[in-house]
Amino acid sequence: GGTTSQRRNLLLESDEDLLKPESRREWKVKLAKGGFDDGYETPSNADAPRSFFGGLGRALFGSEDIPDHAGETAETSRVEKVYSIHGKDELYLWDEFASSDDEEDEVVNTYEDEQAVKEKPVISRFSSPGAIFESQLIHEDMLIQHQTDTPITGLERVEDTRPYQISPRARVRKRLARACEIAGIISESRFMELGGTVVLLEAIVTLIDTSRSQDKESSTGEESKTSEPVSSVVVLSPASEALAEVLLCEIAIRNKDRLASLWSSVLENHYAARMRTLISSQTEEHDISRIEPGTEKCVTGLLRLCACAAQKEGIANEVIGSLALLTETATPREIEELDKHISEGTWRICSSVDGLLNLNDQGWQRLLMVIQWCAARAGKSVTQSRQSGRSAGLAEDDPGLQAYRSLHLILHAPELLDLTPDSVADVVGTLVSRTAEVGCSKLCLAGIDLLHVVQSRLANQICTSFNQSGAVDVALVAKWSLVLISISKAAGDTQDMVVRSQTISTLTDAFLDKQGSAVPPSVLRVVLPQVCIQFANERVLTLLENEVSMVESSEDVMIEFEQCVSLIFKPFLHHAKSIVHSNSTATSSDGGGDLETIWTALLKAMESLLQIGEDEMQPASGNNAMTPGMLRWTLKELASEHLRNVIMVLHAHGVLKGNPAPSDGLSIATWESIDRMSFCKGFVAEWRQSASHTDIPCAAVEQQPNESINEQ
């Protein structure tokens, strides 16, 4: 005595659970309480007391005391979906080891109550074969227990052995388990012929489909049009339907060598039909009454099959392609509730790099669609409010975190370097945008790092293509621009200063690192004005308009302003030599060279910035009080110094003159633009005089901007 044997639950899958233990407990509670709102609640039961323990008892044992409402009519009453005398057909949580001595004590209690049971009207229309068999066995057991002449050994009484006795229903479950060994069906299916295994799977699928169709007719109140007697109709509880889905998946995994045939003959149609049923139910009813355990096991079974099929070259793309069923159309609420299941299943698929090598373009697109679906649901389990001013924490199994793990592995695996499609940038962009929106700063920064990896690859491809063909790949340039825009968008979506600072630094480094330094000027002509200059100018104007933040966090404003101005000038200065050389050798088809296009956009941005406002004034010496107007003046002084340095660099390269000739259109347009900057009117004469000298070393002038920046 005192020892317990470890018993295996029939619903226990061979793979590790997709949910963490804490999430599994929460999921069981959600199933017990009905998940989301009960879609068919009526006034007759709206006032019925509902509690967690009542919901848990209803889920475990399929019964709950329902108050009797006098005067209830057929139109207002809800027909309970109870098809057997014990109500087991509403079982939602599977536990064949649970004690059930107290079940239906008021119905089946003593031998004397047998006649009352026969005369009592049954609330269901029929009883399932399993319920009838179980009822017979329990009645037989009750007859034996209540015989008055049952011999007693005299050494003990029956009441003394109550803790060691087995309940009637437990004995029934043991008999049924011995009569039908589920584990044997799964393991021995490997030795069956293909046709026999297909028949076995078709039988399980038919059982599920028949029960679901009957359940739908009962819930809608429709009469069955079949001529079958009601006793022959199979009724499955939600928990039994989940067990059937588990059996379906387990048999397929045990026969993974024949998975291609099983998938094409049975499994593909089954999973597609289940998903279509969910979508149609969502469209017709606009709501789903509660979470179905069978739906959970159907989705998790599909994910487990995808992880298994990824190792098979011939079937990997077909099975993984079925993941589109989860994301291609409007996602039902039942699928939305399974986001943690789907994200963990997706990570298990991606964690096998050898399996990803078997995917073609369509397989990759379907897999990335699911990862993007998970990334869009990041932050659903944030552990800290955004109003606290700190980065929100994520649970370990948060869908966004799982999506990041999958993306990080895909982008950093050397074997997948040439196989990963360019659309992965859109998936990472979704993750960055979502995490910036919900305030998950750490995950947002990690996503920005992934975008930096993607843009570095694209920049390298652009340089390689240009060196080989001498022409720019327009499609690659467009993709590179979109990735850079995704990076810049994170700065506008977040309220975190650290994220904005890292975003601007990442954009700047994209043009200064090894790959960015080799980008041809014709590409810079497109990207710099559209991405860097435009974004930095918009961000600077936003900073100068927000007087509250300028007063409360003036240091942060000055740091971010400096980074934005550097984003405008640093890439241009870094590539000035190649841009000037390209401009002197060729011009674009629209009449303007690379230098003219970039320089014109830069001057336009400075024109909008370097204008004197009404309240702006130069800070007085010794005055520590910094007003918004004084701060704007200080920041514009910094921007004007950067502009002066660039003018000196262009003069050193011989493309900008202080006293230009009538034919020098670039110099004339430059000074005209500077004359329109009211903040620079006092510096124009000095700048033109400096630009009139002809003996300024180019290398020395190129070093001057960095030195002046450090001084600031």
XYZ file of C-alpha atoms in Angstrom:
712
model
C 0.000 0.000 0.000
C 0.980 3.609 -0.349
C 2.497 3.133 -3.801
C 0.937 4.551 -6.955
C 1.459 3.436 -10.497
C 2.097 5.920 -13.265
C -0.850 5.586 -15.612
C -0.870 6.862 -19.145
C -3.722 9.086 -20.227
C -5.218 8.111 -23.577
C -5.167 11.753 -24.668
C -1.425 12.057 -23.992
C 0.376 12.681 -27.286
C 3.732 11.202 -28.204
C 5.233 14.671 -28.731
C 5.776 17.248 -26.031
C 2.770 19.457 -25.379
C 2.712 22.641 -27.448
C 1.716 24.618 -24.370
C 3.755 25.326 -21.274
C 2.324 23.859 -18.041
C 0.996 27.249 -16.934
C -0.621 27.893 -20.288
C -2.113 24.392 -20.316
C -3.752 25.019 -16.947
C -5.152 28.313 -18.219
C -6.409 26.573 -21.341
C -8.228 23.910 -19.286
C -9.861 26.589 -17.184
C -10.959 28.367 -20.359
C -12.458 25.151 -21.685
C -14.223 24.509 -18.395
C -15.701 28.017 -18.298
C -16.733 27.928 -21.924
C -13.962 30.034 -23.453
C -15.612 33.161 -24.828
C -19.255 34.175 -24.566
C -21.859 31.441 -24.825
C -23.550 32.143 -28.136
C -26.832 30.376 -27.374
C -27.634 31.649 -23.889
C -31.288 32.533 -23.494
C -33.287 34.454 -20.904
C -34.217 31.147 -19.308
C -30.691 30.426 -18.190
C -29.232 33.919 -18.158
C -29.900 34.233 -14.430
C -28.554 30.783 -13.594
C -25.629 30.906 -11.181
C -22.341 30.236 -12.913
C -19.051 29.791 -11.147
C -15.686 28.322 -11.932
C -16.360 25.144 -9.906
C -19.714 24.710 -11.566
C -18.130 25.130 -14.986
C -15.327 22.726 -14.109
C -17.795 20.127 -12.869
C -19.874 20.540 -16.013
C -16.778 20.069 -18.161
C -15.429 17.057 -16.267
C -18.653 15.185 -15.617
C -21.044 16.682 -18.141
C -23.688 17.595 -15.564
C -24.765 20.654 -13.680
C -27.812 21.472 -11.629
C -30.104 23.573 -13.785
C -32.838 25.467 -11.950
C -36.373 24.678 -12.911
C -38.063 27.666 -14.512
C -41.789 27.483 -14.281
C -43.801 28.624 -17.213
C -40.928 28.166 -19.637
C -42.093 27.833 -23.214
C -40.535 25.936 -26.071
C -39.625 29.165 -27.792
C -37.607 30.528 -24.865
C -36.054 27.330 -23.549
C -32.729 26.056 -24.777
C -32.491 22.389 -25.702
C -29.559 20.931 -23.832
C -27.234 18.861 -25.971
C -27.470 15.806 -23.686
C -27.879 12.532 -25.505
C -27.220 9.953 -22.797
C -28.582 9.304 -19.333
C -25.429 10.447 -17.597
C -24.731 13.567 -19.658
C -21.224 12.457 -20.619
C -21.765 13.759 -24.137
C -20.899 17.251 -22.922
C -17.529 16.181 -21.541
C -14.954 18.822 -22.509
C -11.901 17.841 -20.456
C -10.722 14.282 -20.916
C -9.731 12.413 -17.739
C -10.486 8.693 -17.663
C -8.869 8.360 -14.228
C -11.142 10.812 -12.443
C -13.245 9.474 -9.588
C -16.960 9.546 -10.363
C -18.727 7.790 -7.470
C -21.096 10.693 -6.945
C -22.267 10.948 -10.536
C -25.989 10.744 -11.012
C -26.570 9.464 -7.474
C -30.093 10.731 -7.717
C -30.710 8.627 -10.835
C -28.866 5.356 -10.170
C -28.401 4.818 -6.461
C -30.019 1.676 -5.084
C -31.741 -1.403 -6.366
C -35.087 -0.050 -5.227
C -34.628 2.954 -7.529
C -34.385 0.765 -10.611
C -38.096 0.936 -11.328
C -38.050 4.691 -10.789
C -35.257 4.995 -13.311
C -37.284 3.077 -15.855
C -40.336 5.234 -15.275
C -38.453 8.547 -15.157
C -38.674 10.459 -18.473
C -35.277 10.752 -20.145
C -34.397 14.283 -21.251
C -32.439 13.082 -24.262
C -33.807 11.802 -27.535
C -31.584 8.744 -27.523
C -28.629 7.175 -25.767
C -25.352 6.325 -27.399
C -24.249 2.664 -27.577
C -21.451 3.381 -25.131
C -23.876 4.940 -22.678
C -26.227 1.958 -22.875
C -23.401 -0.510 -22.296
C -22.023 1.527 -19.428
C -25.458 1.790 -17.846
C -25.961 -1.970 -18.008
C -22.638 -2.675 -16.329
C -23.312 -0.167 -13.565
C -26.779 -1.604 -12.933
C -25.321 -5.108 -12.678
C -22.745 -3.852 -10.209
C -25.398 -2.130 -8.136
C -27.503 -5.306 -7.977
C -24.540 -7.269 -6.612
C -23.578 -4.648 -4.065
C -27.076 -4.312 -2.568
C -27.943 -7.973 -2.102
C -28.687 -8.522 1.555
C -27.331 -12.056 1.547
C -23.914 -11.106 0.245
C -21.445 -13.153 2.306
C -19.061 -11.274 4.582
C -15.779 -12.825 5.715
C -16.246 -11.486 9.202
C -12.724 -10.118 9.271
C -13.700 -6.783 7.863
C -16.673 -4.765 6.778
C -17.271 -3.262 3.354
C -17.294 0.255 4.760
C -13.775 -0.210 6.128
C -12.364 -0.884 2.658
C -14.029 2.098 0.995
C -10.692 3.928 0.247
C -9.429 0.860 -1.634
C -12.569 0.194 -3.634
C -12.967 1.186 -7.272
C -15.977 3.174 -8.334
C -18.493 1.538 -10.698
C -17.616 3.854 -13.555
C -13.922 3.228 -13.025
C -14.545 -0.500 -13.387
C -16.485 0.173 -16.576
C -13.635 2.241 -17.980
C -11.184 -0.548 -17.202
C -13.359 -3.077 -19.015
C -13.667 -0.804 -22.028
C -9.908 -0.116 -22.036
C -9.173 -3.852 -22.044
C -11.735 -4.464 -24.767
C -10.287 -1.754 -27.038
C -6.589 -1.096 -26.589
C -5.964 2.321 -28.116
C -2.177 2.085 -27.849
C -2.264 -1.182 -29.766
C -4.289 0.346 -32.578
C -1.677 3.074 -32.969
C 1.441 0.915 -32.739
C 0.169 -2.034 -34.794
C -0.981 0.203 -37.629
C 2.629 0.201 -38.814
C 2.308 -3.485 -39.707
C -0.945 -3.087 -41.607
C -1.108 -2.776 -45.352
C -1.582 0.694 -46.750
C -5.186 -0.015 -47.638
C -5.966 -1.144 -44.099
C -4.405 1.945 -42.574
C -6.373 4.159 -44.956
C -9.604 2.393 -43.974
C -8.758 2.897 -40.308
C -8.183 6.634 -40.785
C -11.325 6.967 -42.896
C -13.345 5.317 -40.140
C -12.079 7.837 -37.572
C -12.737 10.749 -39.938
C -16.245 9.481 -40.657
C -16.900 9.177 -36.928
C -15.839 12.793 -36.395
C -17.787 14.148 -39.357
C -20.968 12.250 -38.470
C -20.893 13.452 -34.899
C -20.253 17.059 -35.912
C -23.081 17.055 -38.437
C -25.474 15.601 -35.853
C -24.280 18.145 -33.307
C -24.922 20.966 -35.770
C -28.467 19.735 -36.430
C -29.162 19.545 -32.705
C -27.828 23.039 -32.024
C -29.829 24.585 -34.880
C -33.003 22.647 -34.090
C -33.147 21.040 -37.555
C -34.613 17.598 -37.954
C -32.379 14.906 -39.376
C -33.321 13.947 -42.914
C -31.722 10.523 -42.690
C -33.851 7.424 -42.266
C -31.499 5.896 -39.701
C -32.954 5.157 -36.270
C -31.827 7.510 -33.593
C -30.091 4.726 -31.699
C -27.700 4.142 -34.617
C -26.464 7.728 -34.796
C -22.994 8.126 -33.294
C -22.654 10.857 -30.704
C -19.240 12.040 -29.523
C -18.567 14.319 -26.630
C -16.170 17.224 -27.344
C -13.503 15.400 -25.339
C -14.023 12.216 -27.364
C -13.783 14.216 -30.573
C -10.444 15.567 -29.351
C -9.316 11.993 -28.660
C -10.313 11.015 -32.203
C -8.203 13.858 -33.610
C -5.253 12.731 -31.496
C -5.659 9.143 -32.753
C -5.758 10.407 -36.324
C -2.486 12.309 -35.898
C -0.733 9.578 -33.884
C -1.499 6.897 -36.477
C -0.227 9.162 -39.269
C 3.014 9.921 -37.396
C 3.606 6.240 -36.650
C 3.259 5.614 -40.394
C 5.500 8.501 -41.469
C 7.099 6.377 -44.168
C 3.679 6.226 -45.835
C 2.662 9.750 -44.885
C 2.497 10.937 -48.503
C -0.180 8.362 -49.372
C -2.111 8.886 -46.160
C -2.038 12.655 -46.646
C -3.345 12.623 -50.209
C -6.029 10.004 -49.548
C -7.484 11.019 -46.167
C -5.725 13.687 -44.118
C -5.596 16.588 -46.578
C -9.344 16.595 -47.181
C -10.104 16.160 -43.491
C -8.078 19.147 -42.285
C -9.278 21.328 -45.160
C -12.897 20.474 -44.373
C -12.464 21.263 -40.668
C -10.963 24.679 -41.415
C -13.673 25.485 -43.960
C -16.298 24.544 -41.384
C -14.814 26.989 -38.889
C -14.730 29.804 -41.422
C -18.310 29.190 -42.586
C -19.544 29.044 -38.984
C -17.849 32.361 -38.263
C -19.462 33.914 -41.349
C -22.965 32.578 -40.732
C -23.253 32.901 -36.959
C -20.933 35.910 -36.488
C -19.817 34.244 -33.288
C -18.767 30.852 -31.989
C -20.387 29.712 -28.790
C -17.302 28.270 -27.148
C -13.897 26.772 -27.750
C -14.031 23.195 -28.983
C -11.342 20.757 -27.753
C -11.595 18.958 -31.078
C -10.588 22.129 -32.901
C -7.524 22.469 -30.685
C -6.400 18.916 -31.395
C -7.152 19.330 -35.094
C -4.895 22.393 -35.364
C -2.152 20.933 -33.174
C -2.337 17.687 -35.137
C -1.838 19.600 -38.376
C 1.187 21.381 -36.904
C 2.672 18.097 -35.661
C 2.226 16.543 -39.090
C 3.949 19.546 -40.685
C 6.937 19.157 -38.349
C 7.094 15.464 -39.232
C 6.601 15.993 -42.970
C 9.339 18.633 -43.126
C 11.862 15.808 -42.888
C 10.378 14.128 -45.984
C 11.484 15.725 -49.236
C 8.575 14.433 -51.299
C 5.757 15.548 -49.016
C 7.177 18.559 -47.129
C 5.771 21.258 -49.417
C 2.303 19.702 -49.681
C 1.798 19.313 -45.941
C 3.399 22.629 -44.918
C 1.424 24.318 -47.674
C -1.730 23.398 -45.770
C -0.754 25.932 -43.095
C -2.339 28.521 -45.362
C -5.679 27.203 -44.099
C -4.959 29.042 -40.859
C -4.169 32.442 -42.375
C -5.485 32.848 -45.923
C -8.993 33.964 -44.950
C -10.585 35.771 -42.031
C -9.318 34.026 -38.908
C -12.146 32.535 -36.797
C -12.163 33.254 -33.100
C -11.393 29.635 -32.287
C -8.158 29.884 -34.267
C -7.345 33.225 -32.626
C -7.490 31.501 -29.248
C -4.880 28.991 -30.445
C -2.144 31.551 -31.127
C 0.220 30.023 -28.556
C -0.305 26.552 -29.991
C 0.361 27.777 -33.529
C 3.448 29.816 -32.623
C 5.052 26.922 -30.732
C 4.211 24.510 -33.555
C 5.720 26.908 -36.091
C 8.911 27.139 -34.029
C 9.188 23.349 -34.004
C 8.907 23.328 -37.776
C 11.575 26.022 -38.171
C 13.922 24.523 -35.583
C 14.771 21.745 -38.039
C 17.093 23.410 -40.539
C 17.417 20.182 -42.518
C 13.653 20.178 -42.958
C 13.628 23.758 -44.225
C 16.111 22.759 -46.927
C 13.340 20.666 -48.529
C 10.987 23.629 -49.040
C 10.354 25.239 -52.404
C 9.146 28.790 -52.985
C 5.512 27.966 -52.240
C 6.409 26.099 -49.060
C 8.505 29.044 -47.861
C 5.705 31.514 -48.561
C 3.159 29.450 -46.625
C 5.515 29.060 -43.675
C 6.330 32.776 -43.588
C 2.616 33.603 -43.713
C 2.081 31.684 -40.471
C 5.129 33.319 -38.847
C 3.782 36.727 -39.854
C 0.393 35.774 -38.389
C 2.118 35.009 -35.085
C 4.221 38.187 -35.243
C 1.073 40.282 -35.652
C -0.153 38.899 -32.310
C 2.925 39.797 -30.299
C 2.348 41.310 -26.909
C -0.947 39.577 -26.116
C 0.586 38.430 -22.834
C 2.380 41.600 -21.755
C 3.148 41.487 -18.051
C 3.516 45.234 -17.491
C 1.458 48.183 -18.591
C 2.754 50.638 -21.146
C 1.734 53.506 -18.880
C 4.467 52.512 -16.421
C 7.074 53.965 -18.752
C 9.079 50.754 -18.817
C 9.441 48.081 -21.431
C 6.586 45.587 -21.285
C 7.593 42.029 -20.419
C 6.495 39.043 -22.463
C 5.636 35.523 -21.437
C 8.014 32.819 -22.598
C 5.433 31.396 -24.994
C 4.205 34.717 -26.392
C 3.444 34.379 -30.137
C 5.685 37.343 -31.002
C 8.628 35.901 -29.099
C 8.179 32.538 -30.805
C 8.003 34.301 -34.182
C 11.267 36.091 -33.398
C 12.971 32.792 -32.541
C 11.890 31.337 -35.871
C 13.009 34.406 -37.842
C 16.350 34.611 -36.024
C 17.132 30.990 -36.887
C 16.072 31.398 -40.514
C 18.198 34.527 -41.041
C 21.317 33.272 -39.246
C 21.487 29.667 -40.437
C 24.343 29.439 -42.999
C 22.556 26.645 -44.871
C 19.559 28.906 -45.557
C 21.525 31.951 -46.706
C 20.625 31.528 -50.381
C 17.214 29.915 -49.847
C 15.398 32.449 -47.679
C 12.958 34.486 -49.823
C 13.010 38.273 -49.771
C 9.506 38.351 -48.312
C 11.034 37.553 -44.923
C 11.622 41.312 -44.640
C 7.853 41.903 -44.557
C 7.497 39.363 -41.742
C 10.230 41.026 -39.676
C 8.677 44.414 -40.405
C 5.357 43.179 -39.016
C 7.097 42.029 -35.844
C 8.887 45.365 -35.393
C 5.738 47.395 -36.029
C 3.628 45.333 -33.632
C 6.168 45.314 -30.791
C 6.699 49.060 -31.156
C 2.944 49.560 -30.949
C 2.443 47.510 -27.760
C 5.574 48.811 -26.039
C 7.783 45.692 -26.073
C 11.028 47.622 -26.493
C 13.478 44.745 -26.118
C 11.760 42.589 -28.711
C 11.384 45.630 -30.973
C 15.147 46.286 -30.800
C 15.813 42.623 -31.551
C 13.521 42.876 -34.573
C 15.382 45.986 -35.788
C 18.613 43.996 -35.628
C 16.998 41.361 -37.855
C 15.966 44.074 -40.316
C 19.563 45.272 -40.341
C 20.650 41.751 -41.312
C 18.106 41.711 -44.141
C 19.101 45.122 -45.494
C 22.797 44.167 -45.384
C 22.058 41.141 -47.539
C 20.100 43.210 -50.032
C 22.837 45.855 -50.183
C 25.375 43.128 -50.855
C 23.182 41.687 -53.628
C 22.828 45.154 -55.192
C 26.604 45.650 -55.214
C 27.261 42.172 -56.626
C 24.690 42.619 -59.367
C 26.105 46.038 -60.291
C 29.679 44.762 -60.427
C 28.723 41.838 -62.630
C 26.389 43.534 -65.097
C 27.266 47.214 -64.749
C 23.560 48.022 -64.295
C 21.433 48.519 -61.208
C 18.774 45.922 -60.384
C 15.709 48.118 -59.906
C 13.757 45.364 -58.114
C 16.504 44.874 -55.527
C 16.725 48.630 -54.947
C 12.979 48.796 -54.347
C 13.177 45.953 -51.822
C 16.111 47.606 -50.059
C 14.182 50.861 -49.827
C 11.181 49.078 -48.311
C 13.340 47.445 -45.652
C 14.895 50.801 -44.733
C 11.429 52.356 -44.568
C 10.347 49.549 -42.219
C 13.269 50.410 -39.948
C 12.393 54.111 -39.959
C 8.730 53.365 -39.292
C 9.626 51.836 -35.916
C 10.891 55.227 -34.728
C 7.553 56.829 -35.462
C 5.479 54.068 -33.837
C 7.250 53.876 -30.499
C 7.395 56.227 -27.534
C 10.638 54.723 -26.264
C 13.667 56.990 -26.659
C 16.053 54.018 -26.741
C 14.199 52.397 -29.638
C 14.135 55.636 -31.627
C 17.848 56.207 -31.036
C 18.724 52.660 -32.088
C 16.513 52.949 -35.162
C 18.201 56.136 -36.392
C 21.664 54.696 -35.712
C 20.765 51.555 -37.678
C 19.634 53.634 -40.645
C 22.839 55.670 -40.570
C 25.053 52.588 -40.305
C 23.294 51.047 -43.298
C 25.167 53.524 -45.513
C 28.468 53.538 -43.616
C 29.237 49.831 -43.115
C 31.057 47.570 -45.543
C 28.040 46.768 -47.719
C 26.662 50.307 -47.626
C 29.985 51.843 -48.607
C 29.985 49.883 -51.868
C 26.487 50.934 -52.954
C 26.685 52.703 -56.332
C 25.712 56.411 -56.533
C 22.797 55.675 -58.841
C 21.215 53.708 -55.988
C 21.983 56.419 -53.444
C 20.273 58.877 -55.747
C 17.027 56.952 -55.201
C 17.343 55.864 -51.574
C 18.887 58.838 -49.759
C 16.168 61.403 -50.622
C 13.250 58.986 -50.164
C 14.398 57.326 -46.947
C 17.074 59.139 -44.988
C 16.493 62.802 -45.786
C 12.706 62.639 -45.788
C 12.450 60.616 -42.572
C 15.038 62.705 -40.698
C 13.393 65.955 -41.764
C 9.958 64.802 -40.616
C 11.362 63.599 -37.313
C 13.202 66.879 -36.692
C 10.092 68.956 -37.347
C 8.146 66.734 -34.936
C 10.749 67.280 -32.232
C 10.712 71.061 -32.639
C 6.915 71.252 -32.484
C 6.555 69.358 -29.195
C 7.344 72.045 -26.616
C 6.363 69.822 -23.670
C 9.037 67.237 -24.397
C 11.545 69.989 -25.177
C 11.149 71.345 -21.653
C 10.846 68.052 -19.760
C 13.570 66.112 -21.579
C 15.745 68.651 -23.359
C 18.821 66.401 -23.301
C 16.987 63.556 -25.042
C 15.671 65.990 -27.634
C 19.159 67.307 -28.358
C 20.559 63.777 -28.714
C 17.821 62.692 -31.100
C 18.103 65.945 -33.072
C 21.829 65.375 -33.508
C 21.185 61.840 -34.739
C 18.590 63.031 -37.248
C 20.891 65.741 -38.624
C 23.690 63.180 -38.866
C 21.330 60.897 -40.804
C 20.868 63.699 -43.333
C 24.538 64.621 -43.761
C 26.716 61.640 -42.809
C 25.688 59.268 -45.633
C 26.109 62.093 -48.149
C 29.558 63.029 -46.831
C 30.627 59.373 -46.708
C 29.763 58.861 -50.374
C 30.592 62.398 -51.565
C 33.645 61.343 -53.580
C 31.846 58.603 -55.529
C 28.778 60.789 -56.044
C 30.840 63.697 -57.418
C 32.824 61.358 -59.664
C 29.639 59.761 -61.000
C 28.125 63.198 -61.582
C 31.130 64.332 -63.626
C 31.101 61.273 -65.894
C 27.401 60.813 -66.585
C 23.986 62.355 -66.035
C 20.628 60.715 -65.631
C 18.013 60.587 -68.339
C 15.856 63.267 -66.713
C 18.555 65.900 -67.056
C 19.873 65.852 -63.481
C 22.844 63.876 -62.161
C 23.136 61.933 -58.947
C 24.708 64.909 -57.139
C 22.025 67.366 -58.208
C 19.202 65.038 -57.110
C 20.601 64.290 -53.657
C 21.866 67.833 -53.008
C 18.561 69.417 -54.015
C 16.634 67.175 -51.588
C 19.091 68.023 -48.812
C 18.789 71.769 -49.370
C 15.008 71.544 -49.413
C 15.054 69.828 -46.031
C 17.345 72.532 -44.628
C 15.073 75.257 -45.987
C 12.137 73.904 -43.972
C 14.293 73.625 -40.851
C 16.466 76.746 -40.827
C 13.761 79.387 -40.510
C 13.615 81.722 -37.505
C 10.458 81.427 -35.431
C 8.769 84.215 -33.479
C 9.861 83.040 -30.023
C 13.342 81.854 -30.984
C 16.331 83.730 -29.557
C 19.967 83.065 -28.851
C 20.559 81.870 -25.241
C 22.231 84.512 -23.078
C 25.541 83.607 -21.490
C 25.220 82.517 -17.864
C 21.471 81.912 -18.179
C 20.697 78.319 -17.206
C 16.961 78.580 -17.915
C 16.332 76.982 -21.321
C 13.052 77.937 -22.990
C 11.699 76.069 -26.047
C 12.654 79.039 -28.235
C 16.227 79.044 -26.963
C 16.506 75.286 -27.473
C 15.283 75.577 -31.070
C 17.908 78.262 -31.692
C 20.668 76.018 -30.307
C 19.558 73.062 -32.417
C 19.398 75.164 -35.585
C 22.907 76.433 -34.925
C 24.025 72.816 -34.904
C 22.241 72.100 -38.208
C 23.702 75.196 -39.856
C 27.211 74.112 -38.844
C 26.650 70.759 -40.542
C 25.472 72.579 -43.669
C 28.590 74.748 -43.696
C 30.816 71.661 -43.478
C 29.112 70.044 -46.461
C 29.500 73.241 -48.483
C 33.235 73.214 -47.782
C 33.489 69.557 -48.851
C 31.720 70.229 -52.152
C 33.927 73.259 -52.710
C 37.006 71.115 -52.091
C 35.786 68.681 -54.743
C 35.478 71.592 -57.182
C 31.726 71.384 -57.751
C 30.626 74.412 -55.664
C 31.912 77.957 -56.212
C 31.478 81.035 -54.036
C 31.270 83.306 -57.104
C 29.751 80.995 -59.702
C 29.713 81.611 -63.429
C 26.319 81.997 -65.135
C 26.671 78.439 -66.478
C 27.264 76.909 -63.041
C 23.675 75.937 -62.262
C 24.519 73.861 -59.175
C 26.312 76.703 -57.375
C 23.687 79.281 -58.292
C 20.832 77.035 -57.051
C 22.747 76.359 -53.831
C 23.244 80.013 -52.887
C 19.685 80.891 -53.839
C 18.410 78.180 -51.515
C 20.682 79.330 -48.675
C 19.479 82.911 -49.131
C 15.945 81.665 -48.430
C 17.061 80.262 -45.040
C 16.394 83.122 -42.641
C 18.544 81.542 -39.940
C 21.622 81.565 -42.233
C 21.426 85.150 -43.497
C 24.190 86.233 -41.161
C 26.519 83.445 -42.355
C 26.029 83.579 -46.127
C 28.746 86.169 -46.795
C 31.323 84.267 -44.749
C 30.434 80.962 -46.426
C 30.671 82.424 -49.921
C 33.999 84.002 -49.141
C 35.324 80.670 -47.848
C 34.026 78.906 -50.944
C 35.810 81.435 -53.182
C 39.265 80.130 -52.162
C 40.591 77.467 -54.511
C 43.412 75.842 -52.524
C 41.529 73.861 -49.857
C 42.746 70.240 -49.494
C 39.821 67.920 -50.097
C 40.911 65.300 -47.574
C 41.292 67.913 -44.838
C 37.827 69.306 -45.450
C 36.261 65.831 -45.396
C 37.613 65.362 -41.873
C 36.237 68.711 -40.714
C 32.570 67.644 -40.305
C 33.404 64.861 -37.877
C 35.622 67.165 -35.838
C 32.970 69.834 -35.602
C 30.367 67.263 -34.614
C 32.527 66.060 -31.755
C 33.006 69.639 -30.604
C 29.235 70.106 -30.453
